[in-house]
Amino acid sequence: PWMGRDASLVDCLDDLAAAADEVFESRRRYFSGDISRLDIRFETEHIPDVLPAVHVRESPVAGSPPSAGGFRPLVVPDDDGGYFSSRYWTLLCHATPAADGAGDGLRVVAFPGLDEDPEADDEAFRPPFYLVGRAVLPEGCAVGETAFYGDDGHSTLAGGGGGDVVEGRQKLVLTVRRRDGDGTAPREELWAVDYARMRFAAFEYAEGAGSVVVPD
């Protein structure tokens, strides 16, 4: 109707705005229905003011030599559940408060990305498992901040990668406050942790579940 002779400029703009709202709302509904969501909670709360770090990684294609790089988690016991078949991973680092006789703890949790459903053409599903690697800092060491680091432009939240994976150095970087127990002031240190050397345990959950609780 805004194309009619008697339509005012205000009427035209109002109708255009309504049409634009409908277009963008329909896309929002489409993408919302296409997003696979999984709520993640931890059995142990993270250290206050130390937010979990998030990273994305790619695994090498099947049969690639070690020089191809990529995320190759060491699953214990041996990987007999096909855990290496996932091509893409989302990683979380969760810092936990110190226990008696030890420093703060770290949990590196790896969730596989969407994979093709072998029983349905052109449909994707999330493999219902995740991996957890654990580490404990020495006594007197407290985590300040955590961040994943990759020096090759791949495997970052900003994108990059694709095709054959040739990842550079990948580390988990920590700022650590160390107390030696001799009465001296604590000192700040920067640690780079090769988290790929962690031993990961696999945990399964019900297929189609909307949330998981990562155990301590």
mmCIF file of C-alpha atoms in Angstrom:
data_model
loop_
_atom_site.group_PDB
_atom_site.id
_atom_site.type_symbol
_atom_site.label_atom_id
_atom_site.label_comp_id
_atom_site.label_asym_id
_atom_site.label_seq_id
_atom_site.Cartn_x
_atom_site.Cartn_y
_atom_site.Cartn_z
ATOM 1 C CA PRO A 1 0.000 0.000 0.000
ATOM 2 C CA TRP A 2 2.903 2.404 0.529
ATOM 3 C CA MET A 3 3.397 2.477 -3.233
ATOM 4 C CA GLY A 4 0.056 4.200 -3.755
ATOM 5 C CA ARG A 5 -0.238 7.846 -4.814
ATOM 6 C CA ASP A 6 -1.659 8.964 -1.469
ATOM 7 C CA ALA A 7 1.037 7.314 0.676
ATOM 8 C CA SER A 8 3.201 9.721 2.641
ATOM 9 C CA LEU A 9 6.937 9.356 3.183
ATOM 10 C CA VAL A 10 6.269 8.403 6.813
ATOM 11 C CA ASP A 11 3.873 5.646 5.681
ATOM 12 C CA CYS A 12 6.503 4.318 3.273
ATOM 13 C CA LEU A 13 9.210 4.272 5.941
ATOM 14 C CA ASP A 14 6.898 2.566 8.461
ATOM 15 C CA ASP A 15 6.032 -0.162 5.950
ATOM 16 C CA LEU A 16 9.685 -0.639 4.997
ATOM 17 C CA ALA A 17 10.652 -0.934 8.659
ATOM 18 C CA ALA A 18 7.922 -3.531 9.237
ATOM 19 C CA ALA A 19 9.063 -5.520 6.192
ATOM 20 C CA ALA A 20 12.695 -5.396 7.368
ATOM 21 C CA ASP A 21 11.662 -6.587 10.844
ATOM 22 C CA GLU A 22 9.861 -9.548 9.325
ATOM 23 C CA VAL A 23 12.845 -10.474 7.132
ATOM 24 C CA PHE A 24 15.353 -10.370 9.989
ATOM 25 C CA GLU A 25 12.990 -12.072 12.443
ATOM 26 C CA SER A 26 12.448 -14.949 10.037
ATOM 27 C CA ARG A 27 16.224 -15.398 9.695
ATOM 28 C CA ARG A 28 16.587 -15.301 13.466
ATOM 29 C CA ARG A 29 13.966 -18.020 13.846
ATOM 30 C CA TYR A 30 15.705 -20.073 11.166
ATOM 31 C CA PHE A 31 19.137 -19.848 12.766
ATOM 32 C CA SER A 32 17.745 -20.442 16.261
ATOM 33 C CA GLY A 33 16.241 -23.688 15.081
ATOM 34 C CA ASP A 34 19.503 -24.662 13.416
ATOM 35 C CA ILE A 35 21.711 -24.084 16.469
ATOM 36 C CA SER A 36 22.649 -27.144 18.490
ATOM 37 C CA ARG A 37 22.853 -25.993 22.100
ATOM 38 C CA LEU A 38 24.442 -27.754 25.054
ATOM 39 C CA ASP A 39 24.471 -26.199 28.534
ATOM 40 C CA ILE A 40 27.668 -27.027 30.428
ATOM 41 C CA ARG A 41 27.977 -26.915 34.195
ATOM 42 C CA PHE A 42 30.837 -27.931 36.461
ATOM 43 C CA GLU A 43 30.527 -29.945 39.652
ATOM 44 C CA THR A 44 33.127 -27.656 41.261
ATOM 45 C CA GLU A 45 32.717 -23.901 40.920
ATOM 46 C CA HIS A 46 35.512 -22.025 39.206
ATOM 47 C CA ILE A 47 37.826 -19.710 41.098
ATOM 48 C CA PRO A 48 36.132 -16.317 41.552
ATOM 49 C CA ASP A 49 37.350 -13.741 39.017
ATOM 50 C CA VAL A 50 39.025 -16.451 36.885
ATOM 51 C CA LEU A 51 36.673 -16.954 33.976
ATOM 52 C CA PRO A 52 36.864 -20.154 31.919
ATOM 53 C CA ALA A 53 38.917 -19.837 28.728
ATOM 54 C CA VAL A 54 37.440 -21.038 25.414
ATOM 55 C CA HIS A 55 39.237 -22.287 22.311
ATOM 56 C CA VAL A 56 38.521 -24.280 19.152
ATOM 57 C CA ARG A 57 40.763 -26.909 17.602
ATOM 58 C CA GLU A 58 40.833 -29.173 14.586
ATOM 59 C CA SER A 59 41.963 -32.775 14.492
ATOM 60 C CA PRO A 60 44.022 -34.049 11.551
ATOM 61 C CA VAL A 61 42.300 -36.090 8.885
ATOM 62 C CA ALA A 62 42.471 -39.844 9.302
ATOM 63 C CA GLY A 63 45.865 -41.313 8.430
ATOM 64 C CA SER A 64 47.735 -38.011 8.713
ATOM 65 C CA PRO A 65 51.322 -38.199 10.011
ATOM 66 C CA PRO A 66 52.228 -36.538 13.337
ATOM 67 C CA SER A 67 53.795 -33.664 11.381
ATOM 68 C CA ALA A 68 50.283 -32.670 10.274
ATOM 69 C CA GLY A 69 49.688 -31.267 13.731
ATOM 70 C CA GLY A 70 46.179 -30.856 15.047
ATOM 71 C CA PHE A 71 44.543 -31.835 18.308
ATOM 72 C CA ARG A 72 45.328 -35.463 19.170
ATOM 73 C CA PRO A 73 44.014 -36.071 22.690
ATOM 74 C CA LEU A 74 45.532 -38.900 24.705
ATOM 75 C CA VAL A 75 42.506 -40.799 25.959
ATOM 76 C CA VAL A 76 42.951 -43.178 28.900
ATOM 77 C CA PRO A 77 42.099 -46.000 28.789
ATOM 78 C CA ASP A 78 42.991 -46.545 25.137
ATOM 79 C CA ASP A 79 40.686 -44.930 22.617
ATOM 80 C CA ASP A 80 38.318 -47.759 21.818
ATOM 81 C CA GLY A 81 35.223 -45.601 21.488
ATOM 82 C CA GLY A 82 36.101 -43.707 18.313
ATOM 83 C CA TYR A 83 36.946 -40.528 20.194
ATOM 84 C CA PHE A 84 39.590 -39.530 17.643
ATOM 85 C CA SER A 85 37.106 -39.511 14.780
ATOM 86 C CA SER A 86 35.848 -36.018 15.615
ATOM 87 C CA ARG A 87 37.262 -33.362 13.303
ATOM 88 C CA TYR A 88 36.466 -30.249 15.320
ATOM 89 C CA TRP A 89 36.626 -29.563 19.050
ATOM 90 C CA THR A 90 35.589 -26.849 21.486
ATOM 91 C CA LEU A 91 37.891 -26.607 24.505
ATOM 92 C CA LEU A 92 37.196 -25.066 27.909
ATOM 93 C CA CYS A 93 39.698 -24.432 30.685
ATOM 94 C CA HIS A 94 38.163 -24.348 34.164
ATOM 95 C CA ALA A 95 40.308 -23.343 37.168
ATOM 96 C CA THR A 96 39.320 -24.796 40.558
ATOM 97 C CA PRO A 97 40.311 -23.718 44.089
ATOM 98 C CA ALA A 98 43.301 -25.304 45.792
ATOM 99 C CA ALA A 99 42.890 -28.421 47.905
ATOM 100 C CA ASP A 100 44.906 -29.223 51.027
ATOM 101 C CA GLY A 101 48.591 -29.670 50.251
ATOM 102 C CA ALA A 102 48.305 -28.551 46.633
ATOM 103 C CA GLY A 103 47.817 -25.497 44.478
ATOM 104 C CA ASP A 104 44.881 -24.579 42.285
ATOM 105 C CA GLY A 105 43.519 -27.129 39.849
ATOM 106 C CA LEU A 106 42.853 -27.050 36.106
ATOM 107 C CA ARG A 107 40.266 -28.875 34.050
ATOM 108 C CA VAL A 108 40.599 -28.899 30.277
ATOM 109 C CA VAL A 109 37.348 -30.135 28.752
ATOM 110 C CA ALA A 110 37.069 -31.025 25.061
ATOM 111 C CA PHE A 111 33.678 -31.269 23.360
ATOM 112 C CA PRO A 112 33.519 -32.700 19.832
ATOM 113 C CA GLY A 113 31.848 -30.620 17.157
ATOM 114 C CA LEU A 114 28.904 -31.664 15.044
ATOM 115 C CA ASP A 115 29.468 -34.780 12.950
ATOM 116 C CA GLU A 116 27.590 -36.432 10.133
ATOM 117 C CA ASP A 117 24.926 -38.867 11.246
ATOM 118 C CA PRO A 118 25.835 -42.229 9.664
ATOM 119 C CA GLU A 119 22.170 -43.267 9.727
ATOM 120 C CA ALA A 120 20.738 -40.119 8.135
ATOM 121 C CA ASP A 121 21.812 -38.386 4.934
ATOM 122 C CA ASP A 122 22.939 -34.761 5.248
ATOM 123 C CA GLU A 123 22.074 -34.583 8.949
ATOM 124 C CA ALA A 124 24.492 -33.597 11.665
ATOM 125 C CA PHE A 125 24.548 -34.661 15.287
ATOM 126 C CA ARG A 126 26.736 -34.034 18.320
ATOM 127 C CA PRO A 127 28.577 -37.154 19.465
ATOM 128 C CA PRO A 128 27.346 -37.682 23.061
ATOM 129 C CA PHE A 129 30.668 -37.638 24.886
ATOM 130 C CA TYR A 130 33.344 -35.240 26.077
ATOM 131 C CA LEU A 131 36.928 -35.503 27.312
ATOM 132 C CA VAL A 132 38.343 -34.165 30.582
ATOM 133 C CA GLY A 133 42.019 -33.600 31.356
ATOM 134 C CA ARG A 134 43.124 -32.660 34.871
ATOM 135 C CA ALA A 135 46.185 -30.960 36.329
ATOM 136 C CA VAL A 136 47.100 -29.625 39.765
ATOM 137 C CA LEU A 137 49.549 -26.787 40.361
ATOM 138 C CA PRO A 138 52.205 -27.105 43.074
ATOM 139 C CA GLU A 139 51.398 -25.976 46.581
ATOM 140 C CA GLY A 140 51.473 -22.208 46.961
ATOM 141 C CA CYS A 141 50.549 -21.557 43.301
ATOM 142 C CA ALA A 142 47.336 -19.715 42.488
ATOM 143 C CA VAL A 143 45.876 -19.161 39.017
ATOM 144 C CA GLY A 144 45.284 -15.551 38.005
ATOM 145 C CA GLU A 145 44.139 -15.772 34.377
ATOM 146 C CA THR A 146 43.884 -18.474 31.726
ATOM 147 C CA ALA A 147 44.019 -18.221 27.941
ATOM 148 C CA PHE A 148 44.583 -20.595 25.038
ATOM 149 C CA TYR A 149 47.343 -19.611 22.651
ATOM 150 C CA GLY A 150 47.982 -20.547 19.035
ATOM 151 C CA ASP A 151 50.680 -18.770 17.054
ATOM 152 C CA ASP A 152 49.521 -19.818 13.583
ATOM 153 C CA GLY A 153 46.161 -18.087 13.157
ATOM 154 C CA HIS A 154 44.352 -21.432 13.184
ATOM 155 C CA SER A 155 41.977 -22.703 15.842
ATOM 156 C CA THR A 156 40.961 -19.343 17.228
ATOM 157 C CA LEU A 157 37.490 -18.004 17.840
ATOM 158 C CA ALA A 158 38.211 -15.450 15.112
ATOM 159 C CA GLY A 159 38.247 -18.184 12.490
ATOM 160 C CA GLY A 160 41.027 -19.413 10.254
ATOM 161 C CA GLY A 161 42.077 -22.926 9.431
ATOM 162 C CA GLY A 162 40.150 -25.202 7.122
ATOM 163 C CA GLY A 163 41.475 -27.726 4.670
ATOM 164 C CA ASP A 164 44.490 -29.752 5.720
ATOM 165 C CA VAL A 165 45.428 -28.862 9.271
ATOM 166 C CA VAL A 166 48.950 -27.618 9.905
ATOM 167 C CA GLU A 167 48.750 -26.072 13.332
ATOM 168 C CA GLY A 168 51.592 -24.253 15.010
ATOM 169 C CA ARG A 169 52.358 -24.194 18.702
ATOM 170 C CA GLN A 170 49.280 -24.549 20.885
ATOM 171 C CA LYS A 171 49.519 -23.861 24.615
ATOM 172 C CA LEU A 172 47.413 -23.019 27.616
ATOM 173 C CA VAL A 173 48.842 -19.827 29.112
ATOM 174 C CA LEU A 174 48.432 -19.048 32.817
ATOM 175 C CA THR A 175 49.323 -16.152 35.026
ATOM 176 C CA VAL A 176 50.328 -17.699 38.341
ATOM 177 C CA ARG A 177 50.943 -16.105 41.718
ATOM 178 C CA ARG A 178 53.522 -18.184 43.596
ATOM 179 C CA ARG A 179 54.161 -18.114 47.339
ATOM 180 C CA ASP A 180 57.309 -19.894 48.505
ATOM 181 C CA GLY A 181 56.269 -20.130 52.143
ATOM 182 C CA ASP A 182 59.383 -18.346 53.413
ATOM 183 C CA GLY A 183 57.586 -15.109 54.213
ATOM 184 C CA THR A 184 58.670 -13.323 51.039
ATOM 185 C CA ALA A 185 56.136 -11.496 48.907
ATOM 186 C CA PRO A 186 54.382 -13.596 46.241
ATOM 187 C CA ARG A 187 55.670 -13.227 42.705
ATOM 188 C CA GLU A 188 53.803 -13.246 39.411
ATOM 189 C CA GLU A 189 54.815 -15.833 36.805
ATOM 190 C CA LEU A 190 53.687 -16.661 33.283
ATOM 191 C CA TRP A 191 53.318 -20.373 32.548
ATOM 192 C CA ALA A 192 52.779 -22.069 29.175
ATOM 193 C CA VAL A 193 51.213 -25.504 29.570
ATOM 194 C CA ASP A 194 51.289 -28.145 26.837
ATOM 195 C CA TYR A 195 47.784 -29.405 27.539
ATOM 196 C CA ALA A 196 47.931 -31.931 24.704
ATOM 197 C CA ARG A 197 50.145 -34.014 27.017
ATOM 198 C CA MET A 198 47.346 -34.337 29.549
ATOM 199 C CA ARG A 199 45.685 -37.702 29.919
ATOM 200 C CA PHE A 200 42.026 -37.277 29.038
ATOM 201 C CA ALA A 201 39.187 -39.390 30.378
ATOM 202 C CA ALA A 202 36.057 -39.843 28.277
ATOM 203 C CA PHE A 203 32.559 -39.286 29.683
ATOM 204 C CA GLU A 204 29.379 -40.153 27.818
ATOM 205 C CA TYR A 205 25.944 -38.627 28.274
ATOM 206 C CA ALA A 206 22.467 -39.344 26.958
ATOM 207 C CA GLU A 207 22.126 -38.613 23.270
ATOM 208 C CA GLY A 208 19.998 -35.523 22.715
ATOM 209 C CA ALA A 209 20.548 -34.210 26.263
ATOM 210 C CA GLY A 210 20.460 -30.450 26.549
ATOM 211 C CA SER A 211 22.932 -30.159 29.430
ATOM 212 C CA VAL A 212 25.854 -31.933 31.077
ATOM 213 C CA VAL A 213 27.582 -31.632 34.444
ATOM 214 C CA VAL A 214 31.352 -32.062 34.229
ATOM 215 C CA PRO A 215 32.501 -34.137 37.218
ATOM 216 C CA ASP A 216 35.213 -33.065 39.609
#
